[in-house]
mmCIF file of C-alpha atoms in Angstrom:
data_model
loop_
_atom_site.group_PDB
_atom_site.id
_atom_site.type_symbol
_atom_site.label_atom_id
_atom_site.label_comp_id
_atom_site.label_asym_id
_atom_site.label_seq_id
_atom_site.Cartn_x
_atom_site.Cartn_y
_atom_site.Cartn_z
ATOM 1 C CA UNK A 11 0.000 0.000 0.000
ATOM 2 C CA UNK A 12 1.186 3.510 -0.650
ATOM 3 C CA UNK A 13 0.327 7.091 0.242
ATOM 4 C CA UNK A 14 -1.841 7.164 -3.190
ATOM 5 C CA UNK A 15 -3.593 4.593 -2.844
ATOM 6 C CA UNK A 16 -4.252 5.909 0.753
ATOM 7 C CA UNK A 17 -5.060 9.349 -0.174
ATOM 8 C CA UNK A 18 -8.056 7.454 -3.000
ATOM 9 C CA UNK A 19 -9.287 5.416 -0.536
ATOM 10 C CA UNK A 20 -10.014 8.361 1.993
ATOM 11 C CA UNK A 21 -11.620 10.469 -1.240
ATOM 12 C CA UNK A 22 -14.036 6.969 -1.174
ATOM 13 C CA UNK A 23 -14.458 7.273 2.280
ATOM 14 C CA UNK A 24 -15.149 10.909 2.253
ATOM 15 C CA UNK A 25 -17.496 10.834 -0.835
ATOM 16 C CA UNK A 26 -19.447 7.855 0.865
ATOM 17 C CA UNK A 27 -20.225 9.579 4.312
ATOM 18 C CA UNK A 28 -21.710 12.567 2.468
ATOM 19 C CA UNK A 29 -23.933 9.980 0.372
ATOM 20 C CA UNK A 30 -24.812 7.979 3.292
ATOM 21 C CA UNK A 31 -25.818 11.159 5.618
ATOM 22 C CA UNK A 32 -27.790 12.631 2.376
ATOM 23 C CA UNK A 33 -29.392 9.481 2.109
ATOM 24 C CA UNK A 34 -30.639 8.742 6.046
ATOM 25 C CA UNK A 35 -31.453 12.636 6.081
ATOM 26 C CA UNK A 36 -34.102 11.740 3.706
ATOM 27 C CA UNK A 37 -35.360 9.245 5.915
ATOM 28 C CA UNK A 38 -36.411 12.450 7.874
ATOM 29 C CA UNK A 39 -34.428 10.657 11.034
ATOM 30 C CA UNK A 40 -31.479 12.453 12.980
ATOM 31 C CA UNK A 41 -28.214 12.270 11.347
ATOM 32 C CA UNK A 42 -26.247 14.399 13.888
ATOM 33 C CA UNK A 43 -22.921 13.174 14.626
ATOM 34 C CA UNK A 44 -19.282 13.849 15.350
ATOM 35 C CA UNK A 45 -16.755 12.208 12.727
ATOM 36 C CA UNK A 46 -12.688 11.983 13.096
ATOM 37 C CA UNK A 47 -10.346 10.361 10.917
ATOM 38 C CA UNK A 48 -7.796 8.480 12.679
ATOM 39 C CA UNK A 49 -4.250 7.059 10.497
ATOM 40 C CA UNK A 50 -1.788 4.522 12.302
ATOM 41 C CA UNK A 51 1.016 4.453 9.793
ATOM 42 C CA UNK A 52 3.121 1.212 8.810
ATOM 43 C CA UNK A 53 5.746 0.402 11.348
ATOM 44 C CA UNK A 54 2.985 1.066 14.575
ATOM 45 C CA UNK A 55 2.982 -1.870 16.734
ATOM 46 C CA UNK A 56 0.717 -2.423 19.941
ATOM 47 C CA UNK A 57 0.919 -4.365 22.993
ATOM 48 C CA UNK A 58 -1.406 -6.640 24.417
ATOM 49 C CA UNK A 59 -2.526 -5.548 28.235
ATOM 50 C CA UNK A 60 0.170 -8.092 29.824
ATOM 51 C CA UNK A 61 2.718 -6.915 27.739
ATOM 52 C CA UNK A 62 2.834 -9.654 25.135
ATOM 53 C CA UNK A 63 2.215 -10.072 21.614
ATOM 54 C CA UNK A 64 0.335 -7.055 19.609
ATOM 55 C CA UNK A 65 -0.746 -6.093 16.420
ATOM 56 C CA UNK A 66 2.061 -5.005 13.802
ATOM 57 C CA UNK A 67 0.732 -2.241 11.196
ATOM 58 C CA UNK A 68 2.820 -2.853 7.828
ATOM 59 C CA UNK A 69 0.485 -0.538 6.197
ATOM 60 C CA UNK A 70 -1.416 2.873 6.732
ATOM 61 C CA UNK A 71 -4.488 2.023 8.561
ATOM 62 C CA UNK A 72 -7.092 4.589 8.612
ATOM 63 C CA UNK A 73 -10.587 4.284 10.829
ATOM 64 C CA UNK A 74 -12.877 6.397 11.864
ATOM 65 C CA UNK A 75 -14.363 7.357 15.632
ATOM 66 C CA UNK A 76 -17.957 8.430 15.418
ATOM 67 C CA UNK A 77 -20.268 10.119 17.995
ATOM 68 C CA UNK A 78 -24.032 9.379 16.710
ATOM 69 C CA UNK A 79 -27.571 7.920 18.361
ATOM 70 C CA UNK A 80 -27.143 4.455 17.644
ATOM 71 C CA UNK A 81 -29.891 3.897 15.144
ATOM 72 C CA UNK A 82 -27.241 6.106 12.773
ATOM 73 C CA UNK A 83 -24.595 4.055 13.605
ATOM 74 C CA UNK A 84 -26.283 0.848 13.019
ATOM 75 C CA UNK A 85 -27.077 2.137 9.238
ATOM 76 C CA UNK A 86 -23.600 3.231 8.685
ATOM 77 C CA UNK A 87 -22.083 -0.012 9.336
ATOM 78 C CA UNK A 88 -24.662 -1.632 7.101
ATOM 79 C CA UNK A 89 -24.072 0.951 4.330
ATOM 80 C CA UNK A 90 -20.231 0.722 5.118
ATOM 81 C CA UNK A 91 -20.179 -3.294 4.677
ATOM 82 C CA UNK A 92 -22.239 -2.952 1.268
ATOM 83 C CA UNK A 93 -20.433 -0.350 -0.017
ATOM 84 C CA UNK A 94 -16.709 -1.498 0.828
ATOM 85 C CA UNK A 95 -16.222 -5.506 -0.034
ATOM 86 C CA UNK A 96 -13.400 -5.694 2.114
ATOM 87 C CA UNK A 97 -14.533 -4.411 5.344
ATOM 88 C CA UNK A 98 -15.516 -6.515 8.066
ATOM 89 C CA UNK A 99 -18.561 -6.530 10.184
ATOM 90 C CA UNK A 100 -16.311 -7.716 13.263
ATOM 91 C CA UNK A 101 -14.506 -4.842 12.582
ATOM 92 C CA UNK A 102 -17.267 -2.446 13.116
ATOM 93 C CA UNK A 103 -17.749 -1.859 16.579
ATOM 94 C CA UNK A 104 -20.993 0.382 17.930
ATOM 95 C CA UNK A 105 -20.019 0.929 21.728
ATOM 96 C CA UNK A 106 -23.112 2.649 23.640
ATOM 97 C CA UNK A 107 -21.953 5.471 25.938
ATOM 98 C CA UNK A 108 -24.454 3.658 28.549
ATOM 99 C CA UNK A 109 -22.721 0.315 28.141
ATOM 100 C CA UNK A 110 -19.336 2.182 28.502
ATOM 101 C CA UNK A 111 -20.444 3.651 31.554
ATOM 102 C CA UNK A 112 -21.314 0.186 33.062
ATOM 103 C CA UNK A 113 -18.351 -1.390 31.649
ATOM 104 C CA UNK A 114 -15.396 1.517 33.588
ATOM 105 C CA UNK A 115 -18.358 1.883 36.419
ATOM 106 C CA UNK A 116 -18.408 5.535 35.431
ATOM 107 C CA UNK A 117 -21.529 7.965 35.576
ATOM 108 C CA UNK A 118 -22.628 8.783 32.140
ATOM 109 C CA UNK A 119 -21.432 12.081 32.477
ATOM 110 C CA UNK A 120 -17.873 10.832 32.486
ATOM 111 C CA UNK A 121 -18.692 8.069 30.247
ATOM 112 C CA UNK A 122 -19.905 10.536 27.807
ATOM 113 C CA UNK A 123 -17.194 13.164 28.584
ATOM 114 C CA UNK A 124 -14.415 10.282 27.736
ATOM 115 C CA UNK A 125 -15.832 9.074 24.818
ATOM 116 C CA UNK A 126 -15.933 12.778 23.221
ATOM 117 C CA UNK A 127 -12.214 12.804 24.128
ATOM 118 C CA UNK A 128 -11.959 9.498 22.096
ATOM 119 C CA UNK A 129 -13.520 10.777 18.806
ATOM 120 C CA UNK A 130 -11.743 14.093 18.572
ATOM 121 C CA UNK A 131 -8.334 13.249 20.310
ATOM 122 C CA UNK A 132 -5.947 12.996 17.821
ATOM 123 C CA UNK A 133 -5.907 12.088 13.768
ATOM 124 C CA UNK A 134 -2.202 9.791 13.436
ATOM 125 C CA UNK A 135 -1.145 7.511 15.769
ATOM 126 C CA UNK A 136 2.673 7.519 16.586
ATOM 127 C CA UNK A 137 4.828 5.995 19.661
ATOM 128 C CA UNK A 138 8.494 6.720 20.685
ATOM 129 C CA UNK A 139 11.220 4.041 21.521
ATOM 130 C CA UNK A 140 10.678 2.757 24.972
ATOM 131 C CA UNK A 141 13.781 3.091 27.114
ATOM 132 C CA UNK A 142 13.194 0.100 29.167
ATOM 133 C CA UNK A 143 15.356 -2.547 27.375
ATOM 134 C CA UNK A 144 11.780 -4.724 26.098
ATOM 135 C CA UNK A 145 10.286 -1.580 24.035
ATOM 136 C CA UNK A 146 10.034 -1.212 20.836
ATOM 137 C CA UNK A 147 10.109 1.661 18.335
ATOM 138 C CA UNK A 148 7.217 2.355 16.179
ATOM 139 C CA UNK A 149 8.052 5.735 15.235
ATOM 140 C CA UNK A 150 7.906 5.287 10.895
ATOM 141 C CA UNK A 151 9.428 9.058 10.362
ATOM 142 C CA UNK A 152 8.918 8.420 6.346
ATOM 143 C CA UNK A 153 5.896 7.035 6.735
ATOM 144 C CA UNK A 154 4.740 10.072 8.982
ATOM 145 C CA UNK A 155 6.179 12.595 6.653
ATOM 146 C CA UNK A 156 4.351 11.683 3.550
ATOM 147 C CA UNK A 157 0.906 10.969 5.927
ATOM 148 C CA UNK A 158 1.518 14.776 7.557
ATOM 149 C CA UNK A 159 2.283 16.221 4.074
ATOM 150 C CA UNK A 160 -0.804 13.857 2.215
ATOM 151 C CA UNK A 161 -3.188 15.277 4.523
ATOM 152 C CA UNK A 162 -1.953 18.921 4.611
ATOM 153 C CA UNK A 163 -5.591 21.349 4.104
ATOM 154 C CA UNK A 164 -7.680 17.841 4.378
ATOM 155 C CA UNK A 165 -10.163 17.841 7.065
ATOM 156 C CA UNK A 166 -9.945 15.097 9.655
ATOM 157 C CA UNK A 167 -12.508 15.627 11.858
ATOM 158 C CA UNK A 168 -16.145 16.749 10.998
ATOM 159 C CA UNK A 169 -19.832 17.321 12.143
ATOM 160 C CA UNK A 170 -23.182 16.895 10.848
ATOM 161 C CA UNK A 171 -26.796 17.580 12.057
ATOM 162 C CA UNK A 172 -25.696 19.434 15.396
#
């Protein structure tokens, strides 16, 4: 995968979230929603919670975090899986602020207030070398130049309905 084919692939994206919202806003039914592009570039690896194992990025890997009544949600995923062949439905996860709440034991206030901060935190992903001598580096400085430069004047996080 390259930064081109990344950059056509987030036009798709882009062009089918303005379709999709068009489409339910017909429907007459609430569309509002928060929308933020997150990128982890190739070279990102994660670690599982007891330290072990991870995934390993070898490509850009965009996905989105979206703030919306779940009804919306549920047809975006169903519009997302018919539109793109290659997605996943157990890669489409709809996460109810109430069930996050229950889940941390947090009030919904604070469940609410932390999942804003999850949609709008940040749009690319990076991580510096650990200094303990079992980190890792996942800091991809060519692959963050061209993704910094490739979305230069794009916008990466958006609203709708509000």
């Amino acid at each position: 995968g390259s930064i081109d084919n990344l950059e056509d692939r987030l036009k798709k994206e882009a062009e089918f979230f303005v379709r999709s919202r068009d489409k339910y806003r017909k429907k007459k039914k609430d569309f509002s929603a928060l929308v933020s592009l997150e990128i982890i570039p190739p070279g990102y690896k994660t670690k599982n919670k007891d330290g072990t194992g991870g995934l390993y990025y070898a490509d850009y890997h965009p996905h989105y975090h979206i703030l919306c009544l779940k009804e919306f949600a549920e047809f975006l995923v169903s519009e997302w899986l018919k539109e793109f062949n290659t997605a996943s439905a157990i890669n489409q996860k709809i996460i109810s602020v109430r069930d996050r709440a229950m889940n941390k034991n947090e009030s919904l206030t604070i469940s609410l207030r932390n999942t804003i901060k999850e949609v709008v935190k940040y749009s690319l992903k990076v991580c510096l070398p650990k200094i303990k001598s079992t980190g890792y580096s996942c800091f991809n400085v060519e692959g963050i130049d061209k993704l910094v430069t490739m979305l230069k004047g794009k916008k990466r996080f958006n609203y709708g309905g509000l």
